[in-house]
Amino acid sequence: MGRVPWAFRAPQDRPGRLRRAYGTDCAHEHACVRCPVLIIHATERPRLIEIRDNLLSRILEAEREGWLGEIEGLQSSLGHAEEKLAQLDAQISRQQQSVDLGIPSFREIVARTTAVAAPPESS
């Protein structure tokens, strides 16, 4: 008996969560990395790298075994996984940067005083 094609192997845990209203049905309930509504959290980066590496090895296996119809789908998934990884890296780098909101300090607020005109003296 030969090797079992990747399509018939047991699915692994999928990373991320979906952007959708709570309690609604979704065709993407068990979304793969191709899904545009899949959100990957920063803590799941190692799992996404594992998925990318797995896709690379599956592409090599498909080429070696001559499963030409599978190669295109795997390459598409690989492109999406690399895109999600790039998005995640950009998100992580944005979170690590501080932002100056331009809020004035106490000294700047106190230094603003207004002169009160003295009432005219009555004679």
Short mmCIF file of C-alpha atoms in Angstrom, two decimals:
data_model
loop_
_atom_site.label_atom_id
_atom_site.label_comp_id
_atom_site.label_asym_id
_atom_site.label_seq_id
_atom_site.Cartn_x
_atom_site.Cartn_y
_atom_site.Cartn_z
CA MET A 1 0.00 0.00 0.00
CA GLY A 2 1.34 3.45 -0.97
CA ARG A 3 1.41 6.69 0.92
CA VAL A 4 -1.85 8.31 1.95
CA PRO A 5 -2.43 11.57 0.03
CA TRP A 6 -2.50 14.67 2.24
CA ALA A 7 -6.18 15.29 1.46
CA PHE A 8 -7.13 12.11 3.32
CA ARG A 9 -5.02 12.68 6.42
CA ALA A 10 -6.57 13.69 9.73
CA PRO A 11 -6.99 17.46 10.01
CA GLN A 12 -4.82 19.34 12.47
CA ASP A 13 -5.98 22.08 14.79
CA ARG A 14 -6.57 25.27 12.88
CA PRO A 15 -5.32 28.60 14.23
CA GLY A 16 -7.20 31.84 14.66
CA ARG A 17 -10.79 32.86 14.98
CA LEU A 18 -13.39 34.26 12.62
CA ARG A 19 -14.91 37.74 12.36
CA ARG A 20 -18.63 37.08 12.51
CA ALA A 21 -21.60 37.73 14.73
CA TYR A 22 -21.85 35.46 17.75
CA GLY A 23 -24.16 32.51 17.25
CA THR A 24 -24.49 32.88 13.48
CA ASP A 25 -23.82 30.03 11.09
CA CYS A 26 -20.76 30.38 8.94
CA ALA A 27 -19.47 28.41 5.99
CA HIS A 28 -16.00 29.16 7.34
CA GLU A 29 -16.56 27.47 10.72
CA HIS A 30 -13.39 25.39 10.27
CA ALA A 31 -11.49 27.93 8.19
CA CYS A 32 -8.17 27.23 6.60
CA VAL A 33 -5.43 29.80 6.07
CA ARG A 34 -7.03 30.74 2.73
CA CYS A 35 -10.08 32.18 4.49
CA PRO A 36 -10.17 36.00 4.33
CA VAL A 37 -12.19 36.24 7.56
CA LEU A 38 -9.70 34.24 9.61
CA ILE A 39 -7.92 36.35 12.26
CA ILE A 40 -4.64 35.01 13.60
CA HIS A 41 -3.65 36.10 17.12
CA ALA A 42 -0.01 36.92 17.85
CA THR A 43 0.26 33.96 20.23
CA GLU A 44 -0.53 31.61 17.34
CA ARG A 45 2.47 32.68 15.24
CA PRO A 46 4.42 29.46 15.97
CA ARG A 47 1.45 27.39 14.79
CA LEU A 48 1.20 29.44 11.59
CA ILE A 49 4.92 28.86 10.93
CA GLU A 50 4.33 25.14 11.50
CA ILE A 51 1.47 25.19 8.98
CA ARG A 52 3.66 27.01 6.43
CA ASP A 53 6.48 24.51 6.89
CA ASN A 54 4.01 21.64 6.58
CA LEU A 55 2.67 23.08 3.33
CA LEU A 56 6.20 23.30 1.95
CA SER A 57 6.85 19.63 2.75
CA ARG A 58 3.48 18.63 1.28
CA ILE A 59 4.29 20.47 -1.95
CA LEU A 60 7.58 18.56 -2.19
CA GLU A 61 5.74 15.30 -1.48
CA ALA A 62 3.10 16.05 -4.13
CA GLU A 63 5.81 16.82 -6.70
CA ARG A 64 7.71 13.65 -5.81
CA GLU A 65 4.57 11.46 -5.97
CA GLY A 66 3.26 13.11 -9.14
CA TRP A 67 0.06 14.52 -7.60
CA LEU A 68 0.02 17.39 -10.06
CA GLY A 69 -3.57 18.40 -9.28
CA GLU A 70 -2.72 18.95 -5.63
CA ILE A 71 0.32 21.16 -6.18
CA GLU A 72 -1.65 24.22 -7.30
CA GLY A 73 -3.98 24.09 -4.29
CA LEU A 74 -1.06 23.64 -1.90
CA GLN A 75 0.83 26.54 -3.47
CA SER A 76 -2.27 28.73 -3.10
CA SER A 77 -2.53 27.79 0.57
CA LEU A 78 1.19 28.46 1.02
CA GLY A 79 0.82 31.94 -0.48
CA HIS A 80 -2.07 32.71 1.87
CA ALA A 81 -0.16 31.36 4.88
CA GLU A 82 2.83 33.55 4.05
CA GLU A 83 0.51 36.54 3.59
CA LYS A 84 -1.14 35.91 7.00
CA LEU A 85 2.33 35.60 8.54
CA ALA A 86 3.38 38.94 7.02
CA GLN A 87 0.16 40.58 8.28
CA LEU A 88 0.76 39.15 11.74
CA ASP A 89 4.38 40.38 11.80
CA ALA A 90 3.23 43.86 10.75
CA GLN A 91 0.57 43.84 13.47
CA ILE A 92 3.11 42.79 16.10
CA SER A 93 5.56 45.53 15.06
CA ARG A 94 2.80 48.16 15.18
CA GLN A 95 1.83 47.09 18.71
CA GLN A 96 5.42 47.46 19.92
CA GLN A 97 5.67 51.10 18.82
CA SER A 98 4.66 53.86 21.18
CA VAL A 99 2.47 56.69 19.98
CA ASP A 100 2.75 60.27 21.20
CA LEU A 101 -0.78 61.52 21.61
CA GLY A 102 0.33 65.09 22.20
CA ILE A 103 -1.31 65.39 25.61
CA PRO A 104 0.00 68.53 27.34
CA SER A 105 1.96 68.18 30.55
CA PHE A 106 0.85 69.71 33.84
CA ARG A 107 3.40 72.53 33.52
CA GLU A 108 2.01 73.50 30.12
CA ILE A 109 -1.52 73.60 31.51
CA VAL A 110 -0.62 75.60 34.65
CA ALA A 111 1.48 78.08 32.70
CA ARG A 112 -1.61 79.29 30.91
CA THR A 113 -2.95 82.03 33.10
CA THR A 114 -5.28 84.81 32.19
CA ALA A 115 -5.08 88.33 33.48
CA VAL A 116 -8.23 89.55 35.13
CA ALA A 117 -9.03 93.19 34.57
CA ALA A 118 -9.53 95.14 37.77
CA PRO A 119 -12.96 96.66 38.16
CA PRO A 120 -13.06 100.41 37.55
CA GLU A 121 -13.05 102.48 40.70
CA SER A 122 -16.14 104.54 41.28
CA SER A 123 -15.71 108.13 42.36
#
